[in-house]
């Protein structure tokens, strides 16, 4: 423990500089204009893994972006930890809302990060959190305290649905065999309230297109006499929630796992201030499904949200027009037992059925994935809990997160292993938003905590 702290202290400036170098490359998987940058990032991750002590590192081709695989096998009879992370990032848009360019990392102090935070796209999600594991490996190899085997699988398509990962798992079961999967791609409650994520929501993402007349029309000559696709789409979307903010798609809630009163009471013990929550977002009230608390609404309950909506004239000034088409992108966050493909079909059937005469509706499914819950009794959870207790001086709280990492349920299905989600980000770190950042304190705390996970996991596995 003392060793670990000392090593982190001695090398922290370099740890930060190396992360900053990685953050300079715009590895935006959603935008093909950045293809070369995404590929270059895969190569950079390979080099870093080799430097950190992996004996074998490969950049594995897939139909999409490559998966970087690395390993250090010290003894076949010892347990194996498989680390997963992603080197791709979300698009930085809207650019004008960034206080400094998204791919020119800067360190600035904030109220929550008086020690400074690194501002850049991917700082927290997930380059910063992924790189903690690379530096933890360096620390363990350089100080001669790697207690077990380690494998890395760092992908480049997480932000666009991990399309190539399913095949990769099926084709590489042997290579990826492990005793536990370790991921830092989530958050924790607060710097003084460590938590381990025990649940993730599933996701169904669809795009809808409503077509009215075969061309854009003069809104005076035709207005009132034909269906306006934007009016219609707005009405259809509005009808997807009732007055209690329940989702109206028939069958949507059929398989939703209902938590017992005891479990809900347990959840409610996590420290949370509604006042601070509202203040941080500058809203005067929260909004959501009747009968559930804010923390329940964003973790154990499913949702339906419009992520984007467009059509018609949005340029300067006014144009009197009835557009031929209107569009929206819609995401549904799902909870355990809801099957994302089934929900996608239920959505499609319902959305088509509520279209009025005079328009055509097209529902295009995008990606999706299943939710996940993991017990706090597993060896992995216990090891993580002990590791946090050592570095934070407090036993971490189990927490269900509202975000999605669809591959976690795939891991369980294909590799039969449990995933431990050791996240070190804060909700206020603005992942996917302008001015994403990652606290230097959080980054270094992660590097300090991870080696202890390896230690306890190896001890408890005996
Ligand atoms: N790291 C996030 C997921 C996350 C963040 C989970 C914080 C829990 C807490 C991941 O990179 C992500 O953004 N996932 C997407 C889904 C994916 C299929 C595009 C998401 O949750 O929107
Ligand atoms: Mn992520
Ligand atoms: Mn993300």
GROMACS .gro file of C-alpha atoms and ligand atoms in nm:
model
  486
    1UNK     CA    1   0.000   0.000   0.000
    2UNK     CA    2   0.276   0.241   0.098
    3UNK     CA    3   0.466   0.129  -0.212
    4UNK     CA    4   0.171   0.204  -0.431
    5UNK     CA    5   0.119   0.555  -0.298
    6UNK     CA    6   0.489   0.627  -0.331
    7UNK     CA    7   0.506   0.509  -0.691
    8UNK     CA    8   0.198   0.713  -0.788
    9UNK     CA    9   0.343   1.018  -0.617
   10UNK     CA   10   0.679   0.985  -0.790
   11UNK     CA   11   0.532   0.934  -1.136
   12UNK     CA   12   0.210   1.135  -1.129
   13UNK     CA   13   0.329   1.417  -1.355
   14UNK     CA   14   0.425   1.168  -1.624
   15UNK     CA   15   0.095   0.978  -1.577
   16UNK     CA   16  -0.089   1.303  -1.646
   17UNK     CA   17   0.132   1.401  -1.942
   18UNK     CA   18   0.084   1.060  -2.105
   19UNK     CA   19  -0.293   1.082  -2.073
   20UNK     CA   20  -0.287   1.432  -2.221
   21UNK     CA   21  -0.099   1.296  -2.526
   22UNK     CA   22  -0.371   1.032  -2.579
   23UNK     CA   23  -0.645   1.292  -2.544
   24UNK     CA   24  -0.500   1.504  -2.824
   25UNK     CA   25  -0.604   1.251  -3.088
   26UNK     CA   26  -0.971   1.292  -3.194
   27UNK     CA   27  -1.073   0.924  -3.197
   28UNK     CA   28  -1.438   0.994  -3.281
   29UNK     CA   29  -1.586   0.660  -3.387
   30UNK     CA   30  -1.918   0.808  -3.506
   31UNK     CA   31  -1.761   1.030  -3.772
   32UNK     CA   32  -1.576   0.861  -4.059
   33UNK     CA   33  -1.375   1.179  -4.120
   34UNK     CA   34  -1.171   1.078  -3.812
   35UNK     CA   35  -1.101   0.722  -3.926
   36UNK     CA   36  -0.723   0.765  -3.932
   37UNK     CA   37  -0.725   0.922  -3.585
   38UNK     CA   38  -0.923   0.630  -3.445
   39UNK     CA   39  -0.675   0.384  -3.602
   40UNK     CA   40  -0.378   0.585  -3.474
   41UNK     CA   41  -0.524   0.574  -3.124
   42UNK     CA   42  -0.545   0.194  -3.140
   43UNK     CA   43  -0.173   0.186  -3.226
   44UNK     CA   44  -0.095   0.427  -2.942
   45UNK     CA   45  -0.282   0.207  -2.694
   46UNK     CA   46  -0.081  -0.092  -2.820
   47UNK     CA   47   0.248   0.089  -2.757
   48UNK     CA   48   0.138   0.201  -2.409
   49UNK     CA   49   0.038  -0.154  -2.313
   50UNK     CA   50   0.377  -0.286  -2.426
   51UNK     CA   51   0.555  -0.018  -2.226
   52UNK     CA   52   0.344  -0.096  -1.920
   53UNK     CA   53   0.461  -0.457  -1.918
   54UNK     CA   54   0.234  -0.668  -2.140
   55UNK     CA   55   0.422  -0.959  -2.299
   56UNK     CA   56   0.197  -0.979  -2.599
   57UNK     CA   57  -0.007  -0.700  -2.758
   58UNK     CA   58  -0.205  -0.722  -3.081
   59UNK     CA   59  -0.422  -0.482  -3.274
   60UNK     CA   60  -0.699  -0.719  -3.382
   61UNK     CA   61  -0.886  -0.637  -3.703
   62UNK     CA   62  -1.265  -0.647  -3.698
   63UNK     CA   63  -1.533  -0.544  -3.948
   64UNK     CA   64  -1.516  -0.202  -3.784
   65UNK     CA   65  -1.243  -0.045  -3.571
   66UNK     CA   66  -0.977  -0.274  -3.422
   67UNK     CA   67  -0.974  -0.417  -3.072
   68UNK     CA   68  -0.644  -0.386  -2.888
   69UNK     CA   69  -0.564  -0.707  -2.701
   70UNK     CA   70  -0.280  -0.734  -2.450
   71UNK     CA   71  -0.174  -0.985  -2.188
   72UNK     CA   72   0.073  -1.064  -1.917
   73UNK     CA   73   0.046  -1.424  -1.806
   74UNK     CA   74   0.267  -1.496  -1.507
   75UNK     CA   75   0.131  -1.835  -1.399
   76UNK     CA   76  -0.150  -2.038  -1.556
   77UNK     CA   77  -0.263  -2.155  -1.212
   78UNK     CA   78  -0.329  -1.802  -1.089
   79UNK     CA   79  -0.652  -1.610  -1.154
   80UNK     CA   80  -0.686  -1.389  -1.461
   81UNK     CA   81  -0.835  -1.040  -1.466
   82UNK     CA   82  -0.967  -0.917  -1.801
   83UNK     CA   83  -0.972  -0.538  -1.828
   84UNK     CA   84  -1.215  -0.384  -2.076
   85UNK     CA   85  -1.222  -0.022  -2.184
   86UNK     CA   86  -1.269   0.191  -2.495
   87UNK     CA   87  -1.038   0.426  -2.680
   88UNK     CA   88  -1.306   0.589  -2.896
   89UNK     CA   89  -1.486   0.906  -2.789
   90UNK     CA   90  -1.813   1.086  -2.856
   91UNK     CA   91  -1.824   1.371  -3.107
   92UNK     CA   92  -1.741   1.698  -2.929
   93UNK     CA   93  -2.033   1.898  -3.073
   94UNK     CA   94  -2.152   2.165  -3.009
   95UNK     CA   95  -1.801   2.307  -3.034
   96UNK     CA   96  -1.890   2.666  -2.945
   97UNK     CA   97  -1.991   2.559  -2.594
   98UNK     CA   98  -1.639   2.439  -2.506
   99UNK     CA   99  -1.429   2.682  -2.301
  100UNK     CA  100  -1.114   2.531  -2.453
  101UNK     CA  101  -1.082   2.314  -2.767
  102UNK     CA  102  -1.191   1.952  -2.699
  103UNK     CA  103  -0.869   1.798  -2.833
  104UNK     CA  104  -0.628   2.046  -2.675
  105UNK     CA  105  -0.635   1.921  -2.315
  106UNK     CA  106  -0.589   2.175  -2.035
  107UNK     CA  107  -0.582   2.136  -1.657
  108UNK     CA  108  -0.810   2.374  -1.469
  109UNK     CA  109  -0.935   2.390  -1.112
  110UNK     CA  110  -1.309   2.360  -1.043
  111UNK     CA  111  -1.518   2.369  -0.723
  112UNK     CA  112  -1.533   1.990  -0.711
  113UNK     CA  113  -1.176   1.946  -0.835
  114UNK     CA  114  -0.959   2.192  -0.641
  115UNK     CA  115  -0.655   1.978  -0.737
  116UNK     CA  116  -0.737   2.040  -1.103
  117UNK     CA  117  -0.921   1.848  -1.372
  118UNK     CA  118  -0.816   1.759  -1.725
  119UNK     CA  119  -1.058   1.912  -1.977
  120UNK     CA  120  -1.084   1.724  -2.307
  121UNK     CA  121  -1.324   1.497  -2.495
  122UNK     CA  122  -1.264   1.146  -2.360
  123UNK     CA  123  -1.090   1.267  -2.042
  124UNK     CA  124  -1.330   1.064  -1.828
  125UNK     CA  125  -1.519   0.858  -2.092
  126UNK     CA  126  -1.315   0.656  -2.134
  127UNK     CA  127  -0.951   0.734  -2.216
  128UNK     CA  128  -0.873   0.864  -1.867
  129UNK     CA  129  -1.041   0.576  -1.690
  130UNK     CA  130  -0.901   0.318  -1.932
  131UNK     CA  131  -0.550   0.458  -1.894
  132UNK     CA  132  -0.567   0.422  -1.512
  133UNK     CA  133  -0.555   0.048  -1.576
  134UNK     CA  134  -0.253   0.075  -1.804
  135UNK     CA  135  -0.069   0.277  -1.539
  136UNK     CA  136  -0.181   0.038  -1.263
  137UNK     CA  137  -0.024  -0.244  -1.464
  138UNK     CA  138   0.297  -0.042  -1.501
  139UNK     CA  139   0.299   0.016  -1.126
  140UNK     CA  140   0.247  -0.352  -1.047
  141UNK     CA  141   0.514  -0.475  -1.289
  142UNK     CA  142   0.772  -0.208  -1.199
  143UNK     CA  143   0.727  -0.260  -0.823
  144UNK     CA  144   0.711  -0.636  -0.864
  145UNK     CA  145   0.366  -0.686  -0.718
  146UNK     CA  146   0.150  -0.819  -1.000
  147UNK     CA  147  -0.024  -1.104  -0.813
  148UNK     CA  148  -0.209  -1.270  -1.103
  149UNK     CA  149  -0.253  -1.278  -1.480
  150UNK     CA  150  -0.395  -0.985  -1.668
  151UNK     CA  151  -0.554  -0.942  -2.009
  152UNK     CA  152  -0.665  -0.620  -2.176
  153UNK     CA  153  -0.934  -0.575  -2.436
  154UNK     CA  154  -0.968  -0.210  -2.542
  155UNK     CA  155  -1.217  -0.143  -2.818
  156UNK     CA  156  -1.281   0.147  -3.054
  157UNK     CA  157  -1.655   0.126  -3.118
  158UNK     CA  158  -1.816   0.153  -2.776
  159UNK     CA  159  -1.974   0.490  -2.846
  160UNK     CA  160  -2.139   0.357  -3.160
  161UNK     CA  161  -2.278   0.034  -3.018
  162UNK     CA  162  -1.983  -0.213  -3.003
  163UNK     CA  163  -2.103  -0.378  -3.322
  164UNK     CA  164  -1.790  -0.593  -3.374
  165UNK     CA  165  -1.751  -0.710  -3.019
  166UNK     CA  166  -2.004  -0.997  -3.020
  167UNK     CA  167  -1.821  -1.176  -3.303
  168UNK     CA  168  -1.485  -1.106  -3.141
  169UNK     CA  169  -1.599  -1.271  -2.817
  170UNK     CA  170  -1.740  -1.574  -2.999
  171UNK     CA  171  -1.421  -1.621  -3.203
  172UNK     CA  172  -1.180  -1.567  -2.912
  173UNK     CA  173  -1.338  -1.743  -2.613
  174UNK     CA  174  -1.014  -1.921  -2.523
  175UNK     CA  175  -0.793  -1.617  -2.560
  176UNK     CA  176  -1.028  -1.404  -2.350
  177UNK     CA  177  -1.094  -1.664  -2.079
  178UNK     CA  178  -1.079  -1.503  -1.737
  179UNK     CA  179  -1.198  -1.516  -1.377
  180UNK     CA  180  -1.337  -1.165  -1.359
  181UNK     CA  181  -1.385  -0.868  -1.590
  182UNK     CA  182  -1.281  -0.527  -1.462
  183UNK     CA  183  -1.412  -0.204  -1.614
  184UNK     CA  184  -1.371   0.162  -1.526
  185UNK     CA  185  -1.628   0.331  -1.747
  186UNK     CA  186  -1.886   0.442  -1.491
  187UNK     CA  187  -1.891   0.691  -1.205
  188UNK     CA  188  -1.900   0.713  -0.829
  189UNK     CA  189  -2.137   0.901  -0.600
  190UNK     CA  190  -1.887   1.163  -0.475
  191UNK     CA  191  -1.519   1.196  -0.393
  192UNK     CA  192  -1.595   1.125  -0.027
  193UNK     CA  193  -1.864   0.866  -0.108
  194UNK     CA  194  -1.700   0.582  -0.298
  195UNK     CA  195  -1.940   0.349  -0.477
  196UNK     CA  196  -1.929   0.043  -0.699
  197UNK     CA  197  -2.174   0.019  -0.986
  198UNK     CA  198  -2.386  -0.296  -0.957
  199UNK     CA  199  -2.631  -0.229  -1.238
  200UNK     CA  200  -2.651  -0.075  -1.584
  201UNK     CA  201  -2.953  -0.003  -1.797
  202UNK     CA  202  -3.012  -0.159  -2.136
  203UNK     CA  203  -3.078   0.047  -2.445
  204UNK     CA  204  -3.291   0.052  -2.757
  205UNK     CA  205  -3.209   0.330  -3.002
  206UNK     CA  206  -3.434   0.405  -3.297
  207UNK     CA  207  -3.477   0.671  -3.562
  208UNK     CA  208  -3.818   0.766  -3.699
  209UNK     CA  209  -3.914   0.938  -4.021
  210UNK     CA  210  -4.259   1.084  -4.094
  211UNK     CA  211  -4.338   1.168  -4.456
  212UNK     CA  212  -4.636   1.381  -4.559
  213UNK     CA  213  -4.670   1.534  -4.906
  214UNK     CA  214  -4.414   1.439  -5.171
  215UNK     CA  215  -4.255   1.788  -5.165
  216UNK     CA  216  -4.221   2.090  -4.938
  217UNK     CA  217  -4.534   2.307  -4.970
  218UNK     CA  218  -4.630   2.673  -4.930
  219UNK     CA  219  -4.778   2.684  -4.579
  220UNK     CA  220  -5.043   2.933  -4.692
  221UNK     CA  221  -5.160   2.757  -5.004
  222UNK     CA  222  -5.166   2.412  -4.845
  223UNK     CA  223  -5.165   2.484  -4.471
  224UNK     CA  224  -5.462   2.333  -4.289
  225UNK     CA  225  -5.546   2.097  -4.573
  226UNK     CA  226  -5.270   1.836  -4.552
  227UNK     CA  227  -5.097   1.663  -4.263
  228UNK     CA  228  -4.786   1.857  -4.157
  229UNK     CA  229  -4.524   1.589  -4.075
  230UNK     CA  230  -4.366   1.804  -3.803
  231UNK     CA  231  -4.700   1.867  -3.631
  232UNK     CA  232  -4.785   1.498  -3.661
  233UNK     CA  233  -4.449   1.378  -3.533
  234UNK     CA  234  -4.470   1.613  -3.233
  235UNK     CA  235  -4.815   1.481  -3.149
  236UNK     CA  236  -4.705   1.119  -3.186
  237UNK     CA  237  -4.403   1.174  -2.964
  238UNK     CA  238  -4.610   1.358  -2.703
  239UNK     CA  239  -4.849   1.063  -2.688
  240UNK     CA  240  -4.569   0.823  -2.588
  241UNK     CA  241  -4.601   0.938  -2.222
  242UNK     CA  242  -4.924   0.969  -2.024
  243UNK     CA  243  -5.008   1.226  -1.755
  244UNK     CA  244  -4.807   1.025  -1.498
  245UNK     CA  245  -4.510   1.008  -1.731
  246UNK     CA  246  -4.562   0.640  -1.784
  247UNK     CA  247  -4.465   0.515  -2.129
  248UNK     CA  248  -4.777   0.424  -2.330
  249UNK     CA  249  -4.632   0.156  -2.560
  250UNK     CA  250  -4.840  -0.159  -2.499
  251UNK     CA  251  -4.633  -0.431  -2.329
  252UNK     CA  252  -4.343  -0.194  -2.252
  253UNK     CA  253  -4.349  -0.263  -1.876
  254UNK     CA  254  -4.444  -0.633  -1.893
  255UNK     CA  255  -4.100  -0.768  -1.804
  256UNK     CA  256  -3.970  -0.482  -1.591
  257UNK     CA  257  -3.811  -0.613  -1.274
  258UNK     CA  258  -3.990  -0.461  -0.975
  259UNK     CA  259  -3.770  -0.403  -0.674
  260UNK     CA  260  -3.893  -0.502  -0.329
  261UNK     CA  261  -3.970  -0.234  -0.070
  262UNK     CA  262  -3.655  -0.344   0.116
  263UNK     CA  263  -3.435  -0.296  -0.188
  264UNK     CA  264  -3.585   0.045  -0.255
  265UNK     CA  265  -3.533   0.143   0.110
  266UNK     CA  266  -3.169   0.030   0.081
  267UNK     CA  267  -3.122   0.241  -0.233
  268UNK     CA  268  -3.272   0.545  -0.064
  269UNK     CA  269  -2.992   0.537   0.195
  270UNK     CA  270  -2.734   0.658  -0.059
  271UNK     CA  271  -2.650   1.021   0.014
  272UNK     CA  272  -2.834   1.249  -0.226
  273UNK     CA  273  -2.942   1.611  -0.212
  274UNK     CA  274  -3.230   1.707  -0.439
  275UNK     CA  275  -3.153   2.073  -0.373
  276UNK     CA  276  -2.793   2.038  -0.495
  277UNK     CA  277  -2.907   1.829  -0.790
  278UNK     CA  278  -3.148   2.102  -0.903
  279UNK     CA  279  -2.892   2.373  -0.837
  280UNK     CA  280  -2.622   2.198  -1.041
  281UNK     CA  281  -2.858   2.176  -1.340
  282UNK     CA  282  -3.022   2.517  -1.285
  283UNK     CA  283  -3.373   2.373  -1.283
  284UNK     CA  284  -3.651   2.464  -1.039
  285UNK     CA  285  -3.808   2.118  -1.034
  286UNK     CA  286  -3.728   1.762  -1.130
  287UNK     CA  287  -3.956   1.576  -1.368
  288UNK     CA  288  -4.035   1.210  -1.420
  289UNK     CA  289  -4.244   0.903  -1.362
  290UNK     CA  290  -4.498   0.940  -1.083
  291UNK     CA  291  -4.431   0.728  -0.776
  292UNK     CA  292  -4.052   0.712  -0.803
  293UNK     CA  293  -3.765   0.915  -0.659
  294UNK     CA  294  -3.505   1.087  -0.875
  295UNK     CA  295  -3.249   0.815  -0.807
  296UNK     CA  296  -3.502   0.547  -0.895
  297UNK     CA  297  -3.614   0.726  -1.210
  298UNK     CA  298  -3.260   0.734  -1.343
  299UNK     CA  299  -3.154   0.382  -1.255
  300UNK     CA  300  -3.418   0.115  -1.188
  301UNK     CA  301  -3.694   0.253  -1.414
  302UNK     CA  302  -3.705   0.245  -1.795
  303UNK     CA  303  -3.730   0.566  -1.997
  304UNK     CA  304  -3.804   0.700  -2.343
  305UNK     CA  305  -3.630   1.018  -2.458
  306UNK     CA  306  -3.605   1.211  -2.782
  307UNK     CA  307  -3.235   1.274  -2.850
  308UNK     CA  308  -3.281   1.486  -3.159
  309UNK     CA  309  -3.566   1.615  -3.373
  310UNK     CA  310  -3.552   1.798  -3.703
  311UNK     CA  311  -3.729   1.895  -4.022
  312UNK     CA  312  -3.845   2.203  -4.209
  313UNK     CA  313  -3.677   2.540  -4.212
  314UNK     CA  314  -3.426   2.623  -3.939
  315UNK     CA  315  -3.219   2.890  -4.116
  316UNK     CA  316  -3.216   3.260  -4.041
  317UNK     CA  317  -3.541   3.453  -4.059
  318UNK     CA  318  -3.871   3.294  -4.151
  319UNK     CA  319  -3.977   3.068  -4.435
  320UNK     CA  320  -4.342   2.975  -4.472
  321UNK     CA  321  -4.323   2.609  -4.553
  322UNK     CA  322  -4.476   2.273  -4.474
  323UNK     CA  323  -4.191   2.026  -4.490
  324UNK     CA  324  -4.233   1.697  -4.665
  325UNK     CA  325  -4.051   1.509  -4.388
  326UNK     CA  326  -3.983   1.519  -4.015
  327UNK     CA  327  -3.737   1.308  -3.818
  328UNK     CA  328  -3.644   1.214  -3.463
  329UNK     CA  329  -3.389   0.999  -3.284
  330UNK     CA  330  -3.528   0.824  -2.978
  331UNK     CA  331  -3.356   0.624  -2.705
  332UNK     CA  332  -3.519   0.395  -2.455
  333UNK     CA  333  -3.322   0.304  -2.144
  334UNK     CA  334  -3.422  -0.042  -2.027
  335UNK     CA  335  -3.397  -0.226  -1.699
  336UNK     CA  336  -3.315  -0.590  -1.627
  337UNK     CA  337  -3.542  -0.848  -1.791
  338UNK     CA  338  -3.656  -0.612  -2.066
  339UNK     CA  339  -3.516  -0.748  -2.391
  340UNK     CA  340  -3.393  -0.469  -2.616
  341UNK     CA  341  -3.487  -0.637  -2.943
  342UNK     CA  342  -3.836  -0.710  -2.816
  343UNK     CA  343  -3.878  -0.350  -2.697
  344UNK     CA  344  -3.758  -0.223  -3.035
  345UNK     CA  345  -4.029  -0.432  -3.203
  346UNK     CA  346  -4.295  -0.313  -2.957
  347UNK     CA  347  -4.194   0.047  -3.027
  348UNK     CA  348  -4.205  -0.004  -3.402
  349UNK     CA  349  -4.546  -0.169  -3.397
  350UNK     CA  350  -4.692   0.096  -3.168
  351UNK     CA  351  -4.540   0.393  -3.349
  352UNK     CA  352  -4.666   0.272  -3.683
  353UNK     CA  353  -5.011   0.209  -3.537
  354UNK     CA  354  -5.054   0.563  -3.402
  355UNK     CA  355  -4.971   0.735  -3.731
  356UNK     CA  356  -5.272   0.928  -3.858
  357UNK     CA  357  -5.394   0.902  -4.217
  358UNK     CA  358  -5.207   1.124  -4.457
  359UNK     CA  359  -4.852   1.037  -4.344
  360UNK     CA  360  -4.617   0.745  -4.387
  361UNK     CA  361  -4.402   0.637  -4.091
  362UNK     CA  362  -4.069   0.461  -4.105
  363UNK     CA  363  -3.901   0.324  -3.789
  364UNK     CA  364  -3.532   0.243  -3.829
  365UNK     CA  365  -3.375   0.050  -3.540
  366UNK     CA  366  -3.016   0.147  -3.454
  367UNK     CA  367  -2.814  -0.034  -3.188
  368UNK     CA  368  -2.912  -0.158  -2.849
  369UNK     CA  369  -2.815  -0.387  -2.565
  370UNK     CA  370  -2.934  -0.556  -2.249
  371UNK     CA  371  -2.916  -0.419  -1.895
  372UNK     CA  372  -2.712  -0.576  -1.618
  373UNK     CA  373  -2.721  -0.638  -1.244
  374UNK     CA  374  -2.454  -0.808  -1.041
  375UNK     CA  375  -2.463  -0.939  -0.683
  376UNK     CA  376  -2.254  -0.780  -0.408
  377UNK     CA  377  -2.165  -1.124  -0.277
  378UNK     CA  378  -1.925  -1.219  -0.560
  379UNK     CA  379  -1.552  -1.251  -0.496
  380UNK     CA  380  -1.495  -0.967  -0.743
  381UNK     CA  381  -1.729  -0.729  -0.561
  382UNK     CA  382  -1.575  -0.816  -0.225
  383UNK     CA  383  -1.225  -0.757  -0.361
  384UNK     CA  384  -1.325  -0.421  -0.506
  385UNK     CA  385  -1.494  -0.325  -0.182
  386UNK     CA  386  -1.177  -0.398   0.017
  387UNK     CA  387  -0.964  -0.206  -0.232
  388UNK     CA  388  -1.180   0.108  -0.199
  389UNK     CA  389  -1.192   0.070   0.178
  390UNK     CA  390  -0.809   0.088   0.180
  391UNK     CA  391  -0.770   0.391  -0.045
  392UNK     CA  392  -1.081   0.592   0.051
  393UNK     CA  393  -1.099   0.486   0.415
  394UNK     CA  394  -1.466   0.396   0.367
  395UNK     CA  395  -1.662   0.093   0.250
  396UNK     CA  396  -1.809   0.174  -0.093
  397UNK     CA  397  -2.185   0.181  -0.152
  398UNK     CA  398  -2.336  -0.040  -0.424
  399UNK     CA  399  -2.507   0.180  -0.683
  400UNK     CA  400  -2.721   0.111  -0.989
  401UNK     CA  401  -2.631   0.339  -1.275
  402UNK     CA  402  -2.861   0.474  -1.543
  403UNK     CA  403  -2.602   0.451  -1.821
  404UNK     CA  404  -2.547   0.157  -2.053
  405UNK     CA  405  -2.250  -0.059  -2.142
  406UNK     CA  406  -2.423  -0.322  -2.354
  407UNK     CA  407  -2.122  -0.551  -2.377
  408UNK     CA  408  -2.135  -0.629  -2.005
  409UNK     CA  409  -2.430  -0.864  -2.050
  410UNK     CA  410  -2.261  -1.008  -2.359
  411UNK     CA  411  -1.956  -1.089  -2.145
  412UNK     CA  412  -2.171  -1.285  -1.905
  413UNK     CA  413  -2.343  -1.466  -2.190
  414UNK     CA  414  -2.035  -1.547  -2.400
  415UNK     CA  415  -1.753  -1.567  -2.146
  416UNK     CA  416  -1.960  -1.668  -1.841
  417UNK     CA  417  -1.789  -1.414  -1.622
  418UNK     CA  418  -1.903  -1.142  -1.387
  419UNK     CA  419  -1.805  -0.783  -1.443
  420UNK     CA  420  -1.690  -0.545  -1.170
  421UNK     CA  421  -1.755  -0.180  -1.252
  422UNK     CA  422  -1.502   0.034  -1.068
  423UNK     CA  423  -1.581   0.384  -1.191
  424UNK     CA  424  -1.395   0.691  -1.069
  425UNK     CA  425  -1.576   0.967  -1.261
  426UNK     CA  426  -1.834   1.208  -1.118
  427UNK     CA  427  -2.173   1.279  -1.277
  428UNK     CA  428  -2.065   1.642  -1.302
  429UNK     CA  429  -1.764   1.549  -1.519
  430UNK     CA  430  -1.985   1.622  -1.823
  431UNK     CA  431  -1.924   1.306  -2.025
  432UNK     CA  432  -2.074   1.335  -2.376
  433UNK     CA  433  -2.118   1.710  -2.310
  434UNK     CA  434  -1.906   2.016  -2.382
  435UNK     CA  435  -1.623   2.066  -2.130
  436UNK     CA  436  -1.589   1.701  -2.035
  437UNK     CA  437  -1.325   1.665  -1.766
  438UNK     CA  438  -1.169   1.416  -1.525
  439UNK     CA  439  -1.032   1.512  -1.186
  440UNK     CA  440  -0.659   1.462  -1.142
  441UNK     CA  441  -0.737   1.338  -0.791
  442UNK     CA  442  -0.985   1.083  -0.929
  443UNK     CA  443  -0.737   0.968  -1.193
  444UNK     CA  444  -0.459   0.910  -0.942
  445UNK     CA  445  -0.697   0.754  -0.688
  446UNK     CA  446  -0.801   0.507  -0.957
  447UNK     CA  447  -0.440   0.413  -1.029
  448UNK     CA  448  -0.390   0.362  -0.655
  449UNK     CA  449  -0.703   0.153  -0.600
  450UNK     CA  450  -0.676  -0.084  -0.898
  451UNK     CA  451  -0.362  -0.274  -0.781
  452UNK     CA  452  -0.538  -0.344  -0.451
  453UNK     CA  453  -0.825  -0.500  -0.642
  454UNK     CA  454  -0.577  -0.741  -0.801
  455UNK     CA  455  -0.426  -0.818  -0.463
  456UNK     CA  456  -0.756  -0.891  -0.286
  457UNK     CA  457  -0.906  -1.071  -0.582
  458UNK     CA  458  -0.608  -1.308  -0.592
  459UNK     CA  459  -0.618  -1.361  -0.214
  460UNK     CA  460  -0.995  -1.418  -0.201
  461UNK     CA  461  -0.985  -1.655  -0.500
  462UNK     CA  462  -0.760  -1.902  -0.320
  463LIG     N1  463  -1.924   0.505  -2.020
  463LIG     C1  464  -2.052   0.522  -2.078
  463LIG     C2  465  -2.163   0.456  -1.999
  463LIG     C3  466  -2.181   0.499  -1.857
  463LIG     C4  467  -2.140   0.623  -1.810
  463LIG     C5  468  -2.240   0.412  -1.769
  463LIG     C6  469  -2.157   0.658  -1.677
  463LIG     C7  470  -2.260   0.446  -1.639
  463LIG     C8  471  -2.216   0.570  -1.591
  463LIG     C9  472  -2.049   0.464  -2.220
  463LIG     O1  473  -1.936   0.508  -2.291
  463LIG    C10  474  -2.167   0.515  -2.295
  463LIG     O2  475  -2.173   0.631  -2.323
  463LIG     N2  476  -2.262   0.428  -2.329
  463LIG    C11  477  -2.372   0.467  -2.410
  463LIG    C12  478  -2.435   0.350  -2.477
  463LIG    C13  479  -2.365   0.305  -2.604
  463LIG    C14  480  -2.438   0.188  -2.664
  463LIG    C15  481  -2.353   0.417  -2.704
  463LIG    C16  482  -2.478   0.533  -2.326
  463LIG     O3  483  -2.497   0.499  -2.208
  463LIG     O4  484  -2.545   0.621  -2.381
  464LIG    MN1  485  -1.766   0.492  -2.183
  465LIG    MN1  486  -1.977   0.719  -2.356
   0.00000   0.00000   0.00000
